[in-house]
XYZ file of C-alpha atoms in Angstrom:
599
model
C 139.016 79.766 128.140
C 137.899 82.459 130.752
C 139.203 85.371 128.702
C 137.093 83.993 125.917
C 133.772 83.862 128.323
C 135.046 87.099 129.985
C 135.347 88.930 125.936
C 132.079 87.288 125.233
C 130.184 88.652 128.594
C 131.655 92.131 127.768
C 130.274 91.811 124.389
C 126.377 90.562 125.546
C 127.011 93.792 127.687
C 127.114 96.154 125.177
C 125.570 94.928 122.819
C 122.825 95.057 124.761
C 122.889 98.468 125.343
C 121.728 98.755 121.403
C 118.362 97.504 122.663
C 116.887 100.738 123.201
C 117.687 101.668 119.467
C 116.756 98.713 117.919
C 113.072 98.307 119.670
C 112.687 102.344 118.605
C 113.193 101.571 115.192
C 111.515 98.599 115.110
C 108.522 100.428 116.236
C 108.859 102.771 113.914
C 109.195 100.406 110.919
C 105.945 98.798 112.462
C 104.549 102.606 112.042
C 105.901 103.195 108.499
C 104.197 99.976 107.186
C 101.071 100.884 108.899
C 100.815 104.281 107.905
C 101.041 103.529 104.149
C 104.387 103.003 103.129
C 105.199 98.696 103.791
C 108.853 98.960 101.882
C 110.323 101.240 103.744
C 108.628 99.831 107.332
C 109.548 96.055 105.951
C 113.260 97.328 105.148
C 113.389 98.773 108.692
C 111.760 95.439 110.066
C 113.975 93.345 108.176
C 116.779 95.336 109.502
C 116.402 95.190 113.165
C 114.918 91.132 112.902
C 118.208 90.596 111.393
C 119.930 92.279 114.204
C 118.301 89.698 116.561
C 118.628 86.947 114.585
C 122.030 87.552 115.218
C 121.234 87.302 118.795
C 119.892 83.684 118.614
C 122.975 82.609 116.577
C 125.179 83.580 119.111
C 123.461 82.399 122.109
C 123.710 78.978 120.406
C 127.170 79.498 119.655
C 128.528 81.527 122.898
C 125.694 80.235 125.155
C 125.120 76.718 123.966
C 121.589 77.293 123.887
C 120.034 76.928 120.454
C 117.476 79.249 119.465
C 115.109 78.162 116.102
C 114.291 81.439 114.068
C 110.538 81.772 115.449
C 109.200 84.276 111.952
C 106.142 83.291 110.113
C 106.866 82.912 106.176
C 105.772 85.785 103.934
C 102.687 85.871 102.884
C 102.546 85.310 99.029
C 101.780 87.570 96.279
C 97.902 87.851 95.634
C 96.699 86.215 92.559
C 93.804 87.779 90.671
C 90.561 85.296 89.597
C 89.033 85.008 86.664
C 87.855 88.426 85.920
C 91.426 89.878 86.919
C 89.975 91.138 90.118
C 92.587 90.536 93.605
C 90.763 90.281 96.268
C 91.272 90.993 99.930
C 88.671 89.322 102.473
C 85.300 90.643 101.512
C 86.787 93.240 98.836
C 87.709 93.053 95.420
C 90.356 95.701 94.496
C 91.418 96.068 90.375
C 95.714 96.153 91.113
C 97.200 93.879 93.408
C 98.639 96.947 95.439
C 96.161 97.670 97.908
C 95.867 93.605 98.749
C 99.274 93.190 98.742
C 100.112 95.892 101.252
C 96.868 94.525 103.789
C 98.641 91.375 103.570
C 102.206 92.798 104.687
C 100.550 94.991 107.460
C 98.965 91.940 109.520
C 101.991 89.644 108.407
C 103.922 91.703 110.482
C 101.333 93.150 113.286
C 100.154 89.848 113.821
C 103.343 87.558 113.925
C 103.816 86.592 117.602
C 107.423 86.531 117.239
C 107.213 90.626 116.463
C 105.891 91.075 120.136
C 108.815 88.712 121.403
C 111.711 91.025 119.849
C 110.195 93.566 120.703
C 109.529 92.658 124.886
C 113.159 91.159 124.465
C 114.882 94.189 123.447
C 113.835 96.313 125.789
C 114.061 94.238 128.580
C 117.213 92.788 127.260
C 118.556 96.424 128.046
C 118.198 95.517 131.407
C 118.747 91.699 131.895
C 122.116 91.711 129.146
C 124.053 94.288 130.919
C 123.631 92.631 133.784
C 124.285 89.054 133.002
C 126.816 90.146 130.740
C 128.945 91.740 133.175
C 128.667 89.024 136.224
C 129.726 86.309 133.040
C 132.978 88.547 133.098
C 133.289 87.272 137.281
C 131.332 84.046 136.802
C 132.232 82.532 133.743
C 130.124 80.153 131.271
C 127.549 79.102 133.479
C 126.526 82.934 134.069
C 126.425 83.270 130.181
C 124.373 79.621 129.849
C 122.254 81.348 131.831
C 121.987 84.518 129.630
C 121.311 81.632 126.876
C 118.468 79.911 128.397
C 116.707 83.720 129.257
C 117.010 84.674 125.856
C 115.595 81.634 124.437
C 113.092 81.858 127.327
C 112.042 85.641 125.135
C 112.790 84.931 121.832
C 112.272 81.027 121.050
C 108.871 79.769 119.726
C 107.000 78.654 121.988
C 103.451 78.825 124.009
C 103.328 82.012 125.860
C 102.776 81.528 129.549
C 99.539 83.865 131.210
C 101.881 87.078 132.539
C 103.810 86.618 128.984
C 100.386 87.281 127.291
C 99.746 89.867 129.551
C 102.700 91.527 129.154
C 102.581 91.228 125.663
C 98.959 92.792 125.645
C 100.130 95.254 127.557
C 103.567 96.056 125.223
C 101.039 95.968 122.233
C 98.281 98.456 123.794
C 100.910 100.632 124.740
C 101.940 100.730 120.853
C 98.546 101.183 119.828
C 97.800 103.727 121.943
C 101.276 105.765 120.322
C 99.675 105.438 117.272
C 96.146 106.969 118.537
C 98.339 109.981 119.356
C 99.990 110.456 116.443
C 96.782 109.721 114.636
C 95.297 112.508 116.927
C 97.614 115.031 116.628
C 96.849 114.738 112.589
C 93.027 114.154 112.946
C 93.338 117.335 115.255
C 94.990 119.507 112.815
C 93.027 118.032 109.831
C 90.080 119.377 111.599
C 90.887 122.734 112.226
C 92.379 122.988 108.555
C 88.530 121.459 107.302
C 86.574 124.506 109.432
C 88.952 126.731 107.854
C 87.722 125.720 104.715
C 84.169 125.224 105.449
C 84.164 129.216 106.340
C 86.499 129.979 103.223
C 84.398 128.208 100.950
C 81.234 129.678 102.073
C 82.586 133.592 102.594
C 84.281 132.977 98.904
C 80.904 131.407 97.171
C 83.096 128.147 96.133
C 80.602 126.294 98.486
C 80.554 123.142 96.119
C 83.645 122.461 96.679
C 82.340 121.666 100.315
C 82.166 118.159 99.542
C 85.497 117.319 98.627
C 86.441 118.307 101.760
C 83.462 116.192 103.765
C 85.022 113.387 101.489
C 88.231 113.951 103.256
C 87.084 113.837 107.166
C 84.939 110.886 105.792
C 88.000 109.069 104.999
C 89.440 109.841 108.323
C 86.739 109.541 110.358
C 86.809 105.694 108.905
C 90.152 104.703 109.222
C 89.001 105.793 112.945
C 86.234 103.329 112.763
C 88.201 100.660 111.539
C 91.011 101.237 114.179
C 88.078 101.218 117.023
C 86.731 97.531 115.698
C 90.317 95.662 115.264
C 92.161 97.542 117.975
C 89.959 98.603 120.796
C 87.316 95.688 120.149
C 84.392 98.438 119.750
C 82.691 97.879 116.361
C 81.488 100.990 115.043
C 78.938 101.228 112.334
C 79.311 103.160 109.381
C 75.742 105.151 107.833
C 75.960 107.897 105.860
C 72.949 109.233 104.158
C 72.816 108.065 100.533
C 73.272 110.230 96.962
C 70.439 111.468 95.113
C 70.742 111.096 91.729
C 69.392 114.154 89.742
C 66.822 112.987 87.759
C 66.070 114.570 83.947
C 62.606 115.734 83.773
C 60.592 115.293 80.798
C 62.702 117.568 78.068
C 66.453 116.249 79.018
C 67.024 118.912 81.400
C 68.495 118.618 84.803
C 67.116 121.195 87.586
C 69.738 123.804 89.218
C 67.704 125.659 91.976
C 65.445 127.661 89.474
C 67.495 127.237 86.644
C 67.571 124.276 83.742
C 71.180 122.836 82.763
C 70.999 120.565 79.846
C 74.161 118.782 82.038
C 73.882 116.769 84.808
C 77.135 118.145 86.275
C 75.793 121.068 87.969
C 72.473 119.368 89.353
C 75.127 116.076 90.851
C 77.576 118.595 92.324
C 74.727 120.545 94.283
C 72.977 116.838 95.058
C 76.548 115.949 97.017
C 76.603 119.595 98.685
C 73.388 119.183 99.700
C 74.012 116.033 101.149
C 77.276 116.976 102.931
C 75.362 119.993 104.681
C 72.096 117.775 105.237
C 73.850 114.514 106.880
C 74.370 114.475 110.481
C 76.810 112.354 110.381
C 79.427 114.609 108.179
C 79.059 117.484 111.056
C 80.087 114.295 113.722
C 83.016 113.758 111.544
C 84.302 116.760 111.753
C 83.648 117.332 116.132
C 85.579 113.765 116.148
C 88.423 115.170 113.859
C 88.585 118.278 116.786
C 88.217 116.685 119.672
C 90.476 113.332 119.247
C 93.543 115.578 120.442
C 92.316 116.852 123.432
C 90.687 113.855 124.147
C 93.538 111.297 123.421
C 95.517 113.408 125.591
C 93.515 113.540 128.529
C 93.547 109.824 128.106
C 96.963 109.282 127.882
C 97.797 111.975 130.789
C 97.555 108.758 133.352
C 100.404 106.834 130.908
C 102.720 109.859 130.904
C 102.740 110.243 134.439
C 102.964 106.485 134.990
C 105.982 106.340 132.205
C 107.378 109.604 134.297
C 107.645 107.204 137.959
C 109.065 104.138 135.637
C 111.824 106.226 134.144
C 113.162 108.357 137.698
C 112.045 105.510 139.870
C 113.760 102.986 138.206
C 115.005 103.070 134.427
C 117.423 106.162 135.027
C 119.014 105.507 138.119
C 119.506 101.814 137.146
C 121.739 103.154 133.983
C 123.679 105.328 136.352
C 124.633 102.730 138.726
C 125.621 100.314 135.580
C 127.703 103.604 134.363
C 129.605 104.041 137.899
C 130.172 100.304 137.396
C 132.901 101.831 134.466
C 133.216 105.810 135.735
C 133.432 107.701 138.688
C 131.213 110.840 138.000
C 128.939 112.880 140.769
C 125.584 112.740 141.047
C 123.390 114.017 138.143
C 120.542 114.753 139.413
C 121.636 118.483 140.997
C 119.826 120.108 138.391
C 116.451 117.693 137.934
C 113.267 118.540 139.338
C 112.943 118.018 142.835
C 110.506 114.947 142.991
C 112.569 113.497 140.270
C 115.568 114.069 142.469
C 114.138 112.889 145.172
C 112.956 109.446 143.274
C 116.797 108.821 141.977
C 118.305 109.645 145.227
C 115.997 106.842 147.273
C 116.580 103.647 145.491
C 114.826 101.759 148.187
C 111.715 103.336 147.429
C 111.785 104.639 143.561
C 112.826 101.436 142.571
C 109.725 99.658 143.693
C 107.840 102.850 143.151
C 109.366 102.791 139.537
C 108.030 98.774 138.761
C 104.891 99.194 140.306
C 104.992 102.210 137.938
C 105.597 100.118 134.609
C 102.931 97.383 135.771
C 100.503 100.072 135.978
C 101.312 101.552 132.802
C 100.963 97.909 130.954
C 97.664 97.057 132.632
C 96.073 100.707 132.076
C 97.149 100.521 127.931
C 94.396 97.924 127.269
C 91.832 99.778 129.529
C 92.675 103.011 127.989
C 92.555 101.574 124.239
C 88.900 100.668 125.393
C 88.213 103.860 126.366
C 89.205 105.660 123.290
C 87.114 102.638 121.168
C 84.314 104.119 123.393
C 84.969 107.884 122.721
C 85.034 107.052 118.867
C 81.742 104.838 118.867
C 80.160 108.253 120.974
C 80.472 110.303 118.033
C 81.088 108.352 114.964
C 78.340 105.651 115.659
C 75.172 105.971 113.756
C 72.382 107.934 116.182
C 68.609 106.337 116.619
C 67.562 108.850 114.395
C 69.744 108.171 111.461
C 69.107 104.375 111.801
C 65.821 105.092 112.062
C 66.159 106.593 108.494
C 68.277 103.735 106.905
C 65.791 101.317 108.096
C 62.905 103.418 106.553
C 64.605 103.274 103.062
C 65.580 99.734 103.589
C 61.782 98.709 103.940
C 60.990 100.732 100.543
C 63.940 98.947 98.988
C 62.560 96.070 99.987
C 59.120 96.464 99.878
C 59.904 97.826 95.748
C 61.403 94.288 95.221
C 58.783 92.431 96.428
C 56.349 94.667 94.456
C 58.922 93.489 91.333
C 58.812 89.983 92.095
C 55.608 89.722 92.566
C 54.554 91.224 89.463
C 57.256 88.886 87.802
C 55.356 86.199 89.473
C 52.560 86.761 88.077
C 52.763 87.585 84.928
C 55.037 84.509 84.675
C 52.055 82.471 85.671
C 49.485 84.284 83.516
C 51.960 83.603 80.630
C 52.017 79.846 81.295
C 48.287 79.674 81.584
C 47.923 81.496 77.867
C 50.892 80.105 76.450
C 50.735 76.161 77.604
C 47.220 75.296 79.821
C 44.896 77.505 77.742
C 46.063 76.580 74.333
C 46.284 72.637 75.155
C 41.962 73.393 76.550
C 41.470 75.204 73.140
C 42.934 72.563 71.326
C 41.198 69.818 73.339
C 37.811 71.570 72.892
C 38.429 71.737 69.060
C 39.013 67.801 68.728
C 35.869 67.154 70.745
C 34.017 68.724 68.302
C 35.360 67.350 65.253
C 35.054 63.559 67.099
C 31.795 64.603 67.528
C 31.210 65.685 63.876
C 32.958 62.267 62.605
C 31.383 59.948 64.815
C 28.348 59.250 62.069
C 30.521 58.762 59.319
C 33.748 57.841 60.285
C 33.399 56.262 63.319
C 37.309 55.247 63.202
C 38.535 58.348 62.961
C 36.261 60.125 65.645
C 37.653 57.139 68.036
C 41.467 57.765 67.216
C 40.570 61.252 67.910
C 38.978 60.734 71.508
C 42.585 59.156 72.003
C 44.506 61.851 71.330
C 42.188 63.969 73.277
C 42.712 61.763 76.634
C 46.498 62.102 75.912
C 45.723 66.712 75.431
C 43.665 65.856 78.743
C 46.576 64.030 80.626
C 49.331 66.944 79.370
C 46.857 69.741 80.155
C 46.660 68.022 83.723
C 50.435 67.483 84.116
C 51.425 71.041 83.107
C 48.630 72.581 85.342
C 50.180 70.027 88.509
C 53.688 71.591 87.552
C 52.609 75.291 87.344
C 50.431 75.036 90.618
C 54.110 73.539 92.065
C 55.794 76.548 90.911
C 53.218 78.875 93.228
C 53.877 76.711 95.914
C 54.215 72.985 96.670
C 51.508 70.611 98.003
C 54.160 69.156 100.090
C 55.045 72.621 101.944
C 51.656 73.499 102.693
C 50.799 70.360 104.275
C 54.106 68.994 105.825
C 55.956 72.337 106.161
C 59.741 73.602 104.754
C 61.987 70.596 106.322
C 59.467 67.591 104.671
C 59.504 69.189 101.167
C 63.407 70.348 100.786
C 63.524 66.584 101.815
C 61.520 65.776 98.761
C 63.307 67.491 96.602
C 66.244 65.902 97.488
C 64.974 62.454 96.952
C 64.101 63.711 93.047
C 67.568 64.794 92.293
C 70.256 61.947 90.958
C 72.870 63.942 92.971
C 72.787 62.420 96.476
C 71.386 65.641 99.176
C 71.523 64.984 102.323
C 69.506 66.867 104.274
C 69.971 67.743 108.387
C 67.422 69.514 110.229
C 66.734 71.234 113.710
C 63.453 73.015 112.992
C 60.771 71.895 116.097
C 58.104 74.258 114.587
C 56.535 75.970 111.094
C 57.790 78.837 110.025
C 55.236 81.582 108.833
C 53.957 80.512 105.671
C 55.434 83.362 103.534
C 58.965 82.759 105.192
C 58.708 78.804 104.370
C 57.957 79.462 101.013
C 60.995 81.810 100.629
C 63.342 79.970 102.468
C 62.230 77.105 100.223
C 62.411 78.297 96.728
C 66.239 80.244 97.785
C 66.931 76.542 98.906
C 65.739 74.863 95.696
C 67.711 77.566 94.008
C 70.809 77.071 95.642
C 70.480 73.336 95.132
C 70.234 73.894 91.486
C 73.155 76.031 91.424
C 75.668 73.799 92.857
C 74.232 70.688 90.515
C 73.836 73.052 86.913
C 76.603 75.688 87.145
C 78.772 74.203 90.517
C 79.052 70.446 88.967
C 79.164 69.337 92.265
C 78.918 65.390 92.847
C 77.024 65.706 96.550
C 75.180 69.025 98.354
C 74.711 69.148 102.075
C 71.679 71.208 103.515
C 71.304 72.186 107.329
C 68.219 73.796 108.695
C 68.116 75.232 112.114
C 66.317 77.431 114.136
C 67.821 78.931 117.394
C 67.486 82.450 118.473
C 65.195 83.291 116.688
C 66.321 83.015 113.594
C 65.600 80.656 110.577
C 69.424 79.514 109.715
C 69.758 77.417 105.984
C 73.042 75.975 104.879
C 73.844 74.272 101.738
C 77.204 72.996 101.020
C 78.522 71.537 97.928
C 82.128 69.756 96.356
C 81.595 71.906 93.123
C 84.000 73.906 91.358
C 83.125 77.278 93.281
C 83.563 80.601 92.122
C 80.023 81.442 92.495
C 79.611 85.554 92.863
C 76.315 87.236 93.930
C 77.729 90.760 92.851
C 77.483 89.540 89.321
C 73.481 89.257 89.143
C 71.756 86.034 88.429
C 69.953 83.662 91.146
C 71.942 84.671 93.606
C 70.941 88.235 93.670
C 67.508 87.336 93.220
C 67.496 85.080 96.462
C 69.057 88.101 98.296
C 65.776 90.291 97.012
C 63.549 87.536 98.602
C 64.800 87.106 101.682
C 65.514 90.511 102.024
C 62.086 91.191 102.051
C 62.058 89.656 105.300
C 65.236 91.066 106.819
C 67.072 88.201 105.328
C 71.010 87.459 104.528
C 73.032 85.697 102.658
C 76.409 85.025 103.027
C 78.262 83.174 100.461
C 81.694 81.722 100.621
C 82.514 80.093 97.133
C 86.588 80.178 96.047
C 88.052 78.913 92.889
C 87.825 75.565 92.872
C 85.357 75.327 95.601
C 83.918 74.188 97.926
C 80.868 76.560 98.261
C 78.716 77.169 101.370
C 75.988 79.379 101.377
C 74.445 80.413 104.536
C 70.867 81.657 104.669
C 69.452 83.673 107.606
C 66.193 85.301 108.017
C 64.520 86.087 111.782
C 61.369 84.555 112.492
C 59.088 83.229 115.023
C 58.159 79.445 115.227
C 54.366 78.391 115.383
């Protein structure tokens, strides 16, 4: 019985020592998948969770301490909808490729169990050997207590406050090896881009100028995204927008001072002029330089930091496990002289050395800040350039209200001609011929003076429905909350209707929030089939908040036209949004927000 707990102490002890390996490849498989290529980084995942997999199993059957596999399941395959589009959060993508490898990515970023191998292989390089080798001297209980640490690393369970901040810190760290290798590229991408810009110019291929902007643009955002999901600093994303050449009268497109019956030439000098004109494709290209020299200087503090951890403590701890085994002299004869001196005090590099590693995992998350920071400085839209995009917003804007109000209108004018005015005509023409047949046929002029009372009554009704179209009785009088409240009791659907408003809305707002509402309504009973809606109004922050929820079928899509692109045109007139969230088989809410003042 003790050789077998002294063989299996020995083998916790060097198998340990793979740790190192294992977490390096198991970063780098993280790496792989991020950088593009999810087989190979899953393969290499795969590989080293098997590895400690193995690990549990034999703590259970060595250690007596069961460990459950702690992995999330696999995401599954995405399934396209009904127009064959697959669709990743907010984006619809034609081939299930791009989706599928999103999916994989944060499947295995985001599993908390990844973190846990990952903290328990490195420290297991540390905490095995040891264990390991006093199980040799001490028997089982040493190795039930190797059992009950590794389970303590590597079962599922609710991280503890230092665990998370460890973890944090383990994951920052990670991140920020990333930013440098993403640096190092950016770096040399930008150099190779000025390179060009002069080439292109000094050769007179200038138009091909753009294809290159397209390239830092594509960097420049993967740097964006990286600075909102890893470093928590949201950067915006404004570029100025593509002119379209326009034809002029006789087909032709306008090159300079020339006429091309093609629009090739005019679009290809439209997107160099834009490249040389937009501010923001010169900022691409000063982040591209500067994220080397910058992520260095950033990371100079972790290098140093790492530099104290490994002579203070990491190294010389290996060479007192190796003299443990060999009698060798001292290697550090030929090391640098504050390294030597660090090895050769344990009593103060060691807690030098973990005071060292703390540092280094509570600087990673302030450091991944700071580079969020240094990419929102340059890459962020300036005053100027939102100043621009707001401008052409408000035409946008203002050109759809123009639109919609001259649909308005001539909608009404055609209901007046078409339905009021010809039932007045009519009504005028039977008064006359009552009038002409009340001598001699008294009968008939009476049965006419019927029908006219009915014309009259229709005439009324229609003009009561088409002054309801402009705008309700019920919202001028009683305001938004009191007539979305009587539409509901008109409907044979039930609607029930919650509101928070203490206040009127400006009257142009309540009459757009009310006919998007109406709208919406009718959606979810015509096209949704749904069997109850839900509408919330609120107002808080300034800000006029609508929701309307229904059981229907969902699948509603404002990218394909129809009412719901039409409600975005009239609340956007008023710096309005709507966000829709309407899956297969529903249920769909649609959220309605437009800022406003209460009277």
């Amino acid at each position: 019985m003790w050789m077998t707990t002294a063989r299996r102490g020995a083998a916790v002890a060097l198998l340990s020592l793979a740790g190192p390996l294992l977490f390096v490849a198991y970063a780098l498989g993280l790496c792989v998948s991020t950088l593009g290529s999810p087989w190979l980084g899953e393969r290499v995942v795969g590989w080293c969770r098997a590895a400690v997999d193995r690990a549990r199993r034999l703590a259970g059957e060595w250690c007596e301490v069961p460990i459950a596999s702690p992995y999330r399941p696999a995401p599954p395959a995405p399934q396209p909808d009904a127009e064959g589009w697959y669709r990743y959060e907010k984006t619809l993508y034609r081939t299930p490729r791009v989706p599928r490898y999103l999916l994989r990515v944060h499947w295995l970023a985001e599993d908390p169990a990844t973190g846990r191998d990952m903290s328990w292989l490195l420290l297991g390089t540390v905490v095995g050997p040891l264990l390991g080798l006093l199980a040799v001297l001490g028997g089982q209980p040493v190795l039930r207590a190797y059992g009950r640490w590794t389970r303590t690393r590597l079962a599922p369970a609710e991280p503890r406050p230092w665990q998370l901040w460890v973890n944090r810190g383990l994951r920052d760290l990670w991140r920020l090896a990333v930013l440098a290798l993403l640096a190092v590229v950016h770096t040399a991408c930008g150099v190779v881009l000025v390179v060009l810009f002069v080439l292109t110019h000094v050769l007179g291929a200038f138009l091909w100028w753009p294809w290159c902007a397209a390239l830092a643009q594509r960097l420049a955002g993967l740097g964006r995204r990286l600075a909102g999901t890893w470093s928590g600093t949201p950067v915006d994303e404004l570029y100025r927008p593509l002119v379209e050449p326009v034809p002029t009268a006789d087909g032709f497109y306008r090159v300079g001072r020339e006429l091309r019956r093609s629009p090739r030439p005019a679009l290809r000098r439209a997107r160099y002029r834009r490249a040389m004109t937009d501010p923001a494709t010169g900022r691409d290209v000063l982040w591209l330089l500067g994220d080397g020299p910058v992520t260095a200087l950033l990371l100079a503090p972790v290098v140093a930091l790492c530099w104290g951890f490994a002579w203070g403590l990491w190294i010389p701890f290996w060479v007192w496990v190796g003299r443990f085994f060999a009698d060798y002299p001292s290697p550090w004869e030929h090391v640098w002289a504050p390294a030597k001196w660090l090895a050769d005090t344990p009593l103060l590099g060691g807690p030098l050395g973990l005071l060292c590693g703390a540092a280094v995992l509570a600087l990673a998350p302030v450091l991944l800040r700071l580079h969020g920071r240094w990419t929102r400085a340059l890459l962020a839209p300036t005053e100027k350039a939102r100043l621009a995009a707001r401008v052409q917003r408000l035409a946008e804007t203002r050109a759809d209200a123009v639109d919609a109000e001259d649909a308005e209108l001539r909608r009404i004018e055609r209901d007046l001609h078409d339905g009021v005015q010809a039932r007045l005509v009519a009504l005028g023409l039977k008064l006359s011929a009552a009038e002409q047949l009340v001598e001699r046929e008294p009968e008939r002029a009476r049965e006419l003076l019927g029908e006219t009372k009915a014309d009259s009554g229709a005439a009324l009704a229609e003009l009561r429905s088409l002054v309801r179209g402009i705008r309700p009785p019920v919202l001028t009088e009683r305001g938004l909350v009191d007539a979305v409240r009587a539409v509901a009791l008109d409907l044979v659907v039930p609607v029930e209707v919650e509101a928070d408003v203490p206040g009127r809305c400006p009257s142009a707002i309540e009459a757009a929030a009310y006919f998007a509402t109406l709208e919406l309504i009718t959606n979810a009973v015509k096209h949704g089939r749904a069997e109850s809606v839900r509408v919330q109004l609120r107002h808080a922050d300034h800000v006029l908040r609508v929701v309307v929820t229904d059981d229907g079928v969902g699948g509603a899509d404002p990218e394909l036209g129809g009412g719901l692109r039409g409600i975005r045109r009239r609340i956007g007139t008023f710096d309005g949004t709507l966000e829709l969230t309407s899956p297969r088989g529903g249920p769909t809410a649609a959220m309605m927000e437009i800022p406003c003042e209460l009277s």
